[in-house]
PDB file of C-alpha atoms in Angstrom:
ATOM      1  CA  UNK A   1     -38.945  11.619   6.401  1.00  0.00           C
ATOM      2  CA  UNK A   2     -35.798  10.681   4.299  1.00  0.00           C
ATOM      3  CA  UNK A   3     -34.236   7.350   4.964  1.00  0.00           C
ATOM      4  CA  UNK A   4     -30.858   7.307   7.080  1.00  0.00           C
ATOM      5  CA  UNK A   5     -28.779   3.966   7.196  1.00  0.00           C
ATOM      6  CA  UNK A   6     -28.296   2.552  10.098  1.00  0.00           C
ATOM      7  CA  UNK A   7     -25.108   3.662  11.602  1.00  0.00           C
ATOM      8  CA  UNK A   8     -24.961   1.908  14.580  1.00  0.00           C
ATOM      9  CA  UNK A   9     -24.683  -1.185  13.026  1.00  0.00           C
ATOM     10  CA  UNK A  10     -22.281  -0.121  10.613  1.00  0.00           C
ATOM     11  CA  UNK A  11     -20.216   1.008  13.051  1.00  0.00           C
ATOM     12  CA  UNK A  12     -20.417  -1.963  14.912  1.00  0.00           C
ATOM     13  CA  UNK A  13     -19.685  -4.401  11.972  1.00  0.00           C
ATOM     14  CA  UNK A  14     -16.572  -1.638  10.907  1.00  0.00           C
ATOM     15  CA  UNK A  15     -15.455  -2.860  14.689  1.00  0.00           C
ATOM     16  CA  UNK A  16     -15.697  -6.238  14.055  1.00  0.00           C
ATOM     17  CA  UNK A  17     -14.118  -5.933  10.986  1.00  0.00           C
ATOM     18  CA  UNK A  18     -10.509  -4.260  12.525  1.00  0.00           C
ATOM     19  CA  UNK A  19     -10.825  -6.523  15.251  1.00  0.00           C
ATOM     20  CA  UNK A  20     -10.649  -9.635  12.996  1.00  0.00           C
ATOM     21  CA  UNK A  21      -8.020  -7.455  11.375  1.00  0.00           C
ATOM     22  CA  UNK A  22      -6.025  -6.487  14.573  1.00  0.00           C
ATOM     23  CA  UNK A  23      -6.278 -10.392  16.263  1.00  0.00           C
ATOM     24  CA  UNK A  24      -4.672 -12.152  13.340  1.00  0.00           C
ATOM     25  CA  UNK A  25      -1.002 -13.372  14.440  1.00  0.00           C
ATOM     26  CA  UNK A  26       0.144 -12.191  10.833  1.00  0.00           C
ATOM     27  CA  UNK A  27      -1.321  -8.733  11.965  1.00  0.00           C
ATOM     28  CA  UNK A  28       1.127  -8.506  14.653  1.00  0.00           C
ATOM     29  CA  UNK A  29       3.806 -10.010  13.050  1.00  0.00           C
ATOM     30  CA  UNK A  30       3.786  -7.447  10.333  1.00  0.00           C
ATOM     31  CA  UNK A  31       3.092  -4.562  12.750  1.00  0.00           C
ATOM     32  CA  UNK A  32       6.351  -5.977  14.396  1.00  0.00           C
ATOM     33  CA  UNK A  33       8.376  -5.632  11.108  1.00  0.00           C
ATOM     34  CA  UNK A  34       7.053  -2.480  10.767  1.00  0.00           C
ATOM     35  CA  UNK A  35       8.593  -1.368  14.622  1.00  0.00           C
ATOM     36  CA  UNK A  36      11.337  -2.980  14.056  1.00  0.00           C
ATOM     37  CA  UNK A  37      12.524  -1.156  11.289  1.00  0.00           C
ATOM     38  CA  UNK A  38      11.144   2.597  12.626  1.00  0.00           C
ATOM     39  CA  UNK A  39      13.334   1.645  15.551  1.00  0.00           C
ATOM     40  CA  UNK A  40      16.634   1.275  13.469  1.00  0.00           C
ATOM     41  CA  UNK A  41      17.700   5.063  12.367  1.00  0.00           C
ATOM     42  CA  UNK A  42      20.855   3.111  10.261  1.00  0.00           C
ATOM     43  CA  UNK A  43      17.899   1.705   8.651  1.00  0.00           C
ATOM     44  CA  UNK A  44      15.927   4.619   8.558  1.00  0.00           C
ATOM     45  CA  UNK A  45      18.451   6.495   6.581  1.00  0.00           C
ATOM     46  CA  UNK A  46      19.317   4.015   4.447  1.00  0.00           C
ATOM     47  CA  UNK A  47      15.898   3.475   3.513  1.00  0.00           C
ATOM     48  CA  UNK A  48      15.880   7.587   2.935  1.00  0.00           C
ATOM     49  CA  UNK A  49      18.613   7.695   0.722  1.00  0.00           C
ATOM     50  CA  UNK A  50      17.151   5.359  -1.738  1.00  0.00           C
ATOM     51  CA  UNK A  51      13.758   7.231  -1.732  1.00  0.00           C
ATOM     52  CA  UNK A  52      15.759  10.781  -1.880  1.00  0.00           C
ATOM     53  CA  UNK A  53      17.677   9.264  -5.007  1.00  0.00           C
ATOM     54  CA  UNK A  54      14.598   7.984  -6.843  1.00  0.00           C
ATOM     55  CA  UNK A  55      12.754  11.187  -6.696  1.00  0.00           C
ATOM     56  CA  UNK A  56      16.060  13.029  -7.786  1.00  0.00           C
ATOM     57  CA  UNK A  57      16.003  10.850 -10.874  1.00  0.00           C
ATOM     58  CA  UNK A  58      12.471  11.507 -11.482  1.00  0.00           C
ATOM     59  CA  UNK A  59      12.921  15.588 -11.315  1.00  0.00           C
ATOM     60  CA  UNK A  60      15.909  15.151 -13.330  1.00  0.00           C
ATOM     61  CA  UNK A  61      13.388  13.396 -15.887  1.00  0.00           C
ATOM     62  CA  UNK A  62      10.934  15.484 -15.336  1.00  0.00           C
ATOM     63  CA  UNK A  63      12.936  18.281 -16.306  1.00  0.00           C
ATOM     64  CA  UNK A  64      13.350  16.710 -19.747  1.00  0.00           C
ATOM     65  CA  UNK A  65      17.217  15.643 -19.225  1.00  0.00           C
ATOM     66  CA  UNK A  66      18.655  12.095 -20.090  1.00  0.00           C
ATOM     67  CA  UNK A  67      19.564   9.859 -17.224  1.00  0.00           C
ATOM     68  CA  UNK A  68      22.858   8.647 -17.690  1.00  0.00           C
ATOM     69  CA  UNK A  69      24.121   4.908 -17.376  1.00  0.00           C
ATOM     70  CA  UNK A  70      26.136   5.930 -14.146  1.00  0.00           C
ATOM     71  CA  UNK A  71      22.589   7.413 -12.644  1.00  0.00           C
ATOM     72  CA  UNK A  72      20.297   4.115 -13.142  1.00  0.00           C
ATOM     73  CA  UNK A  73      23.373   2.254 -11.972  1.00  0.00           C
ATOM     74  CA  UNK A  74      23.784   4.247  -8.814  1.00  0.00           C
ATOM     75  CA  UNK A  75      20.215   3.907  -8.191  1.00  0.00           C
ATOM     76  CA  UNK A  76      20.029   0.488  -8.725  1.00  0.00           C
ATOM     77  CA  UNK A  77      22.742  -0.756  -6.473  1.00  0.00           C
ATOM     78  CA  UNK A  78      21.155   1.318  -3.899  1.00  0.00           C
ATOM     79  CA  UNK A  79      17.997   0.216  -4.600  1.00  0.00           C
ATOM     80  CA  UNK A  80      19.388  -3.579  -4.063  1.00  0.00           C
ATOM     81  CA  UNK A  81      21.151  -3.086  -1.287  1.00  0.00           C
ATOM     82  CA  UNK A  82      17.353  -2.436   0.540  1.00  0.00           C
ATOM     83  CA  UNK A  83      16.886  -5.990  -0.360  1.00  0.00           C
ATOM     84  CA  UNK A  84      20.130  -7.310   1.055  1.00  0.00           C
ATOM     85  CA  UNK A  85      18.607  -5.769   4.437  1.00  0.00           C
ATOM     86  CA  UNK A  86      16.135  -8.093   6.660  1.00  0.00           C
ATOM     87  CA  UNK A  87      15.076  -5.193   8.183  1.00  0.00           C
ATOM     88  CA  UNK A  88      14.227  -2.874   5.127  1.00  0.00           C
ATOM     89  CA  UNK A  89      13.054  -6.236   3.133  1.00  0.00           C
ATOM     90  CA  UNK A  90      10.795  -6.764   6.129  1.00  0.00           C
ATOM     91  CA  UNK A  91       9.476  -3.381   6.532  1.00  0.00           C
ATOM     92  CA  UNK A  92       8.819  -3.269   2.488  1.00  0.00           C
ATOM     93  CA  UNK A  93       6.943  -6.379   2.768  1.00  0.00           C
ATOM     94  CA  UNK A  94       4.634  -5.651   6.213  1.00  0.00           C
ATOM     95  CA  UNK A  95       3.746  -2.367   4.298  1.00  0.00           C
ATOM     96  CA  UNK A  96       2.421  -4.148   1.181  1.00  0.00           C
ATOM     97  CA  UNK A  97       0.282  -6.712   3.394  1.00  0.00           C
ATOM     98  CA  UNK A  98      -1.072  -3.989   5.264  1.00  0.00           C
ATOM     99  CA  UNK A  99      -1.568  -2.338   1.598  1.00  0.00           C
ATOM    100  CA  UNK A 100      -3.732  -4.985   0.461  1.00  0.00           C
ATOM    101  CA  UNK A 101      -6.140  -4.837   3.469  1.00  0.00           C
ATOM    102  CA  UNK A 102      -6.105  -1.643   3.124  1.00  0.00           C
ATOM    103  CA  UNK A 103      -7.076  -2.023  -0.894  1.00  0.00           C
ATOM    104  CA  UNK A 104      -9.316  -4.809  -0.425  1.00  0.00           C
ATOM    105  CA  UNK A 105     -11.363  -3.543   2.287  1.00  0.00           C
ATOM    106  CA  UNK A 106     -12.205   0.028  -0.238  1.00  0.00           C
ATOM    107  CA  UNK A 107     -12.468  -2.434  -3.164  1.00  0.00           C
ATOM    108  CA  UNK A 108     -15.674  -4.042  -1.611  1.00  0.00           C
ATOM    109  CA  UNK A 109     -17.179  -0.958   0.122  1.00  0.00           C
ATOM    110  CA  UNK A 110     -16.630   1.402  -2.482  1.00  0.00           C
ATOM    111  CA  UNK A 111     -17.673  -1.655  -5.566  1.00  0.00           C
ATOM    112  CA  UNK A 112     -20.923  -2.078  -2.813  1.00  0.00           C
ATOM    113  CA  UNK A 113     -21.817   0.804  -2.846  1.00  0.00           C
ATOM    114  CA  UNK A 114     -21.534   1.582  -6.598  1.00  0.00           C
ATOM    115  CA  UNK A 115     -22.892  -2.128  -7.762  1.00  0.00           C
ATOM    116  CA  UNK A 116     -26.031  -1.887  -4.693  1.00  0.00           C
ATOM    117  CA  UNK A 117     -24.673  -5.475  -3.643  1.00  0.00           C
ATOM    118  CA  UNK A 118     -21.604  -7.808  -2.743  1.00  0.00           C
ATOM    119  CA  UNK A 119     -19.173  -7.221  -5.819  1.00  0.00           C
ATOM    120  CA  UNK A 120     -18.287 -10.939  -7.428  1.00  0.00           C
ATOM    121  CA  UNK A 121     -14.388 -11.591  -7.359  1.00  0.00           C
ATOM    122  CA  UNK A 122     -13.802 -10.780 -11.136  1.00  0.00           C
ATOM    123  CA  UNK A 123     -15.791  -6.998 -10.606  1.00  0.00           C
ATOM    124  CA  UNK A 124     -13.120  -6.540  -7.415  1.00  0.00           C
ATOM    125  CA  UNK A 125     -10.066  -7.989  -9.930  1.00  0.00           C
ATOM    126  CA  UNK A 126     -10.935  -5.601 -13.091  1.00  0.00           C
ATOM    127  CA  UNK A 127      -8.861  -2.880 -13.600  1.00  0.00           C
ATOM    128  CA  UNK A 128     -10.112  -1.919 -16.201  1.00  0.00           C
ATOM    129  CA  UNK A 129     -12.959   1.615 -17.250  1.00  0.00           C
ATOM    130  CA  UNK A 130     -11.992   4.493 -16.558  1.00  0.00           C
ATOM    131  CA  UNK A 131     -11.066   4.777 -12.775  1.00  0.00           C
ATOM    132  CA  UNK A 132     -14.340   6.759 -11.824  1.00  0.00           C
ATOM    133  CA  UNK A 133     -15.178   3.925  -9.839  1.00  0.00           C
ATOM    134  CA  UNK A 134     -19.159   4.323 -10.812  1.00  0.00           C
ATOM    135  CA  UNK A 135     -21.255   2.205 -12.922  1.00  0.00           C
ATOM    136  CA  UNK A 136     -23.313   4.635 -15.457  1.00  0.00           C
ATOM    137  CA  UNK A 137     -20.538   7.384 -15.512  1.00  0.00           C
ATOM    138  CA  UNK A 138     -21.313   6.882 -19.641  1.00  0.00           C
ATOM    139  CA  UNK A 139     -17.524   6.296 -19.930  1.00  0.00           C
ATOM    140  CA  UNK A 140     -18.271   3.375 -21.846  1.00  0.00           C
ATOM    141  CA  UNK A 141     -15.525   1.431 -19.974  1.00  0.00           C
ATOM    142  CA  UNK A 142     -17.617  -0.312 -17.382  1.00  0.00           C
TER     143      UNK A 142
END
């Protein structure tokens, strides 16, 4: 008989995990900012623009052509102006929170998983090897 983990109790420790997750005030805050700003189609759009410019400049590098002074300066007053906006400065921020949950819950299962126990704080914090993400890839980086 081949071993099989124990899903059931993963699954009910995943649970308990997104509802600590979910019940946290800062959760709901930052879901809010996130709401808030899908609700606002002026913000929406101006939010657009920015992104539509950014990846124009990177095809028109891609493409192998210069940017000019008038392009980086077009992009970065646009760029700004997201900042001068609660809502879009919100929104940006609510999406890198929820980023780093996100990043910090695959950190530990995937370093888990690779290590065969809890990962120590400076194995979740290095960047560095090779980005395989396994331990005996022969790399040499881990």
């Amino acid at each position: 008989m081949r071993p099989k983990p124990n899903m059931d109790l993963i699954v009910e420790k995943t649970v308990e995990l997104c509802n600590t997750i979910i019940n946290q005030p800062a959760y709901m805050e930052l879901k809010k900012m996130i709401q808030d700003f899908l609700s606002s189609e002026h913000d929406m759009d101006q939010y657009n623009q920015v992104i539509m410019a950014q990846r124009a400049l990177q095809q028109k590098q891609q493409h192998g052509l210069q940017l000019t002074k008038e392009d980086v300066d077009g992009f970065e007053q646009q760029r700004f102006s997201l900042y001068e906006n609660p809502i879009i400065r919100d929104f940006m921020y609510a999406q890198q929170e929820l980023g780093k949950i996100e990043k910090v819950i695959s950190q530990y299962v995937i370093k888990t998983i690779d290590l065969d126990r809890i990962p120590t704080e400076d194995e979740l914090n290095d960047d560095g090897g090779c980005g395989c993400g396994g331990g005996g890839c022969g790399c040499g980086g881990h």
